[in-house]
PDB file of C-alpha atoms in Angstrom:
ATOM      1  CA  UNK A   1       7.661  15.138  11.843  1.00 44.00           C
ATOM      2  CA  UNK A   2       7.817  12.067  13.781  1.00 47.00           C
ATOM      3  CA  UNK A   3       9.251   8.972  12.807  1.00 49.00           C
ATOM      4  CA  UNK A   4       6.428   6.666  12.824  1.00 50.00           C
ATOM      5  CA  UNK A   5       4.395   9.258  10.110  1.00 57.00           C
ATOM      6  CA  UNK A   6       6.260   7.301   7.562  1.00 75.00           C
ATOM      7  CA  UNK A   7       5.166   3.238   6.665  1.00 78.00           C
ATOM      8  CA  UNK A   8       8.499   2.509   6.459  1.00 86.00           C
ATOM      9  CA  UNK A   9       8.898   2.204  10.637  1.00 86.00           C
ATOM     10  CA  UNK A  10       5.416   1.513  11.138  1.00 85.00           C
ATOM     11  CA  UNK A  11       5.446  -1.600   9.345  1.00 89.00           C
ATOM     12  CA  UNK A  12       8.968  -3.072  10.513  1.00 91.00           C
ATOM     13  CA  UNK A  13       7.499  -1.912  14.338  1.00 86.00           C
ATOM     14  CA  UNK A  14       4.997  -3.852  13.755  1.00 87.00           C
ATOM     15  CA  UNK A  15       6.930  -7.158  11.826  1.00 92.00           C
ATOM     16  CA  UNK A  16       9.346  -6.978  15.231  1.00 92.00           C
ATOM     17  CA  UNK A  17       6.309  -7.281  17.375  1.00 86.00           C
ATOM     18  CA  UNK A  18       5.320 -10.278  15.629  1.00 90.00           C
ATOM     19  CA  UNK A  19       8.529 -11.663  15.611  1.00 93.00           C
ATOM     20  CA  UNK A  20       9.194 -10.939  19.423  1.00 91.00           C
ATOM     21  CA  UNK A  21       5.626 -12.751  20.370  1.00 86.00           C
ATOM     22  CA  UNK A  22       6.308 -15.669  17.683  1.00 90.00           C
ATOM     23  CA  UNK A  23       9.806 -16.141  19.192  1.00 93.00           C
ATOM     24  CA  UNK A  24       8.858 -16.249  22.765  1.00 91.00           C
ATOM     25  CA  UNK A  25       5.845 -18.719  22.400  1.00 87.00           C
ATOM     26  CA  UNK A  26       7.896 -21.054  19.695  1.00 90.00           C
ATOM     27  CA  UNK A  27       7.373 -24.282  22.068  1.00 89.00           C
ATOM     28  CA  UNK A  28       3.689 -24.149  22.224  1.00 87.00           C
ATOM     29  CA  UNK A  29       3.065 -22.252  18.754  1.00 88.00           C
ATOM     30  CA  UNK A  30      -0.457 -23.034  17.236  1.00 88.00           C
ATOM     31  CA  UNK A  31      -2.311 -21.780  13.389  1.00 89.00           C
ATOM     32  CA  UNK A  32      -4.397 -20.369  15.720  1.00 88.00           C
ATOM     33  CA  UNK A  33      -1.862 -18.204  17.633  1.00 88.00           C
ATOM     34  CA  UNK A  34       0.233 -17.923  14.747  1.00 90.00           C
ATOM     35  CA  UNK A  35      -3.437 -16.455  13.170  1.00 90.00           C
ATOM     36  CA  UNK A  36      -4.048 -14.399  16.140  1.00 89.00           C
ATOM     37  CA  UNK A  37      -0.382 -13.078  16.954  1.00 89.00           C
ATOM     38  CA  UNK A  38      -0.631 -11.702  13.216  1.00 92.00           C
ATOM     39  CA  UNK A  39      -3.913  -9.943  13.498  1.00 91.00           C
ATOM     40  CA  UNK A  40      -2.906  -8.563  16.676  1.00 89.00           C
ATOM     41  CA  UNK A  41       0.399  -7.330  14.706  1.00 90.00           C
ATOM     42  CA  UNK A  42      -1.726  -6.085  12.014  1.00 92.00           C
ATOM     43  CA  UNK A  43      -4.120  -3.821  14.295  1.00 91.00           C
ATOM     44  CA  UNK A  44      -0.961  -2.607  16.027  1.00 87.00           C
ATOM     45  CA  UNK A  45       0.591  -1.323  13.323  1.00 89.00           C
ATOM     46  CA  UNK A  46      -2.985   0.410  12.383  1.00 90.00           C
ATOM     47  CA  UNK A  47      -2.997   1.757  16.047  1.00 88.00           C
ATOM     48  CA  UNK A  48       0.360   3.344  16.004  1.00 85.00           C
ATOM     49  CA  UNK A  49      -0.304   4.687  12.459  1.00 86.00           C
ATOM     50  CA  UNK A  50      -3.574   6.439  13.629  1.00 86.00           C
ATOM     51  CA  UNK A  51      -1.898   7.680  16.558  1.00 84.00           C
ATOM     52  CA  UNK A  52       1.021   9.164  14.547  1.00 81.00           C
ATOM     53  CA  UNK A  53      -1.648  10.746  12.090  1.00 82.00           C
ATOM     54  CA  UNK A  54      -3.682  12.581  14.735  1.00 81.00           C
ATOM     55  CA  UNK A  55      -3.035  16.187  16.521  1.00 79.00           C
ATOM     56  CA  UNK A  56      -1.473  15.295  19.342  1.00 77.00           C
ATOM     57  CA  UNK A  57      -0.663  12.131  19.237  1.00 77.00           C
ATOM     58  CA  UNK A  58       2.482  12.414  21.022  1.00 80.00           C
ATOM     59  CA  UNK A  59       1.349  13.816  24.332  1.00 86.00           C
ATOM     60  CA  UNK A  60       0.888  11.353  27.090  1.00 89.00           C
ATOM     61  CA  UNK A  61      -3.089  10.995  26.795  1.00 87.00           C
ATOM     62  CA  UNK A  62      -2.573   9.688  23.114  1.00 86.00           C
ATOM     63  CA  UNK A  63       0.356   7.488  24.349  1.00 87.00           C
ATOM     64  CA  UNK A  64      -2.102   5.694  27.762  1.00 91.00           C
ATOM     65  CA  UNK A  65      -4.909   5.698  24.705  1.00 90.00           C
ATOM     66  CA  UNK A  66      -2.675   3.532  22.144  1.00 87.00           C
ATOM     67  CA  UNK A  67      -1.150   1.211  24.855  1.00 91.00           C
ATOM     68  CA  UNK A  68      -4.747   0.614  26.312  1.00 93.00           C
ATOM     69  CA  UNK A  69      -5.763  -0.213  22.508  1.00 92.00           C
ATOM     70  CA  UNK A  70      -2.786  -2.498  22.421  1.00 90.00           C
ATOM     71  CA  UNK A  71      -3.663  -3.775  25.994  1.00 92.00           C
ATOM     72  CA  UNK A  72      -6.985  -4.531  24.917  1.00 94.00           C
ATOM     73  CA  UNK A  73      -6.047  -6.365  21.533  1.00 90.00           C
ATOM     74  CA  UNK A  74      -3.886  -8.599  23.285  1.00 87.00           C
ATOM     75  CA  UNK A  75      -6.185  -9.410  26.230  1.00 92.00           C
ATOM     76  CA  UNK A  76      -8.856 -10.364  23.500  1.00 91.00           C
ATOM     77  CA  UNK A  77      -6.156 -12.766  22.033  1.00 86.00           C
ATOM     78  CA  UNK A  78      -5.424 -14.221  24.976  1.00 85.00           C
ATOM     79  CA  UNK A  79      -9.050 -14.844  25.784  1.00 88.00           C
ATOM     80  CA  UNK A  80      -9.201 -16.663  22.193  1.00 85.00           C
ATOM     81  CA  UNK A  81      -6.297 -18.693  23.027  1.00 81.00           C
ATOM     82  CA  UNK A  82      -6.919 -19.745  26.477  1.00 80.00           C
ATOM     83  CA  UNK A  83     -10.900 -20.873  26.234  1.00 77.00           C
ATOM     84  CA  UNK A  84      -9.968 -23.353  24.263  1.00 63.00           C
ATOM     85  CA  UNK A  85      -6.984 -24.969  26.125  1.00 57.00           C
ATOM     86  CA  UNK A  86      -7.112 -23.712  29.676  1.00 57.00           C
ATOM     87  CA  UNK A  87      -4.556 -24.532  31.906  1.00 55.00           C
TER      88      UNK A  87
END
């Protein structure tokens, strides 16, 4: 069985990511990216728990599926960050 079946792990994977993001933007933390940086922790927790639920989800297609899920999240994020102070 792998690790991340149980919510234990899922949900402090997903409290680290948060933590890592939330630590390396301190300086220029907003609500909004505080906001956004917890929805996008919330959704990756949901992605790795779907992934860890399916057949197969730890061969290499479900692996490039869940980081492209992850990829996309975070792109979206930065999209609703950035359009409102660009650089």
């Amino acid at each position: 069985e792998l690790k991340e079946n149980r919510l234990g792990p899922l949900l402090l994977h997903g409290f680290l990511m948060l933590v890592a993001h939330a630590s390396l933007l301190a300086p220029i933390l907003t609500w909004k990216m505080v906001t956004l940086m917890v929805v996008a922790a919330a959704l990756h927790t949901a992605t790795d728990a779907v992934r860890a639920r399916v057949r197969g989800g730890d061969s290499l297609a479900a692996f490039f599926c869940d980081q492209a899920v992850h990829g996309a999240v975070l792109l979206v994020a930065w999209g609703k960050i950035t359009t409102e102070h660009p650089c």
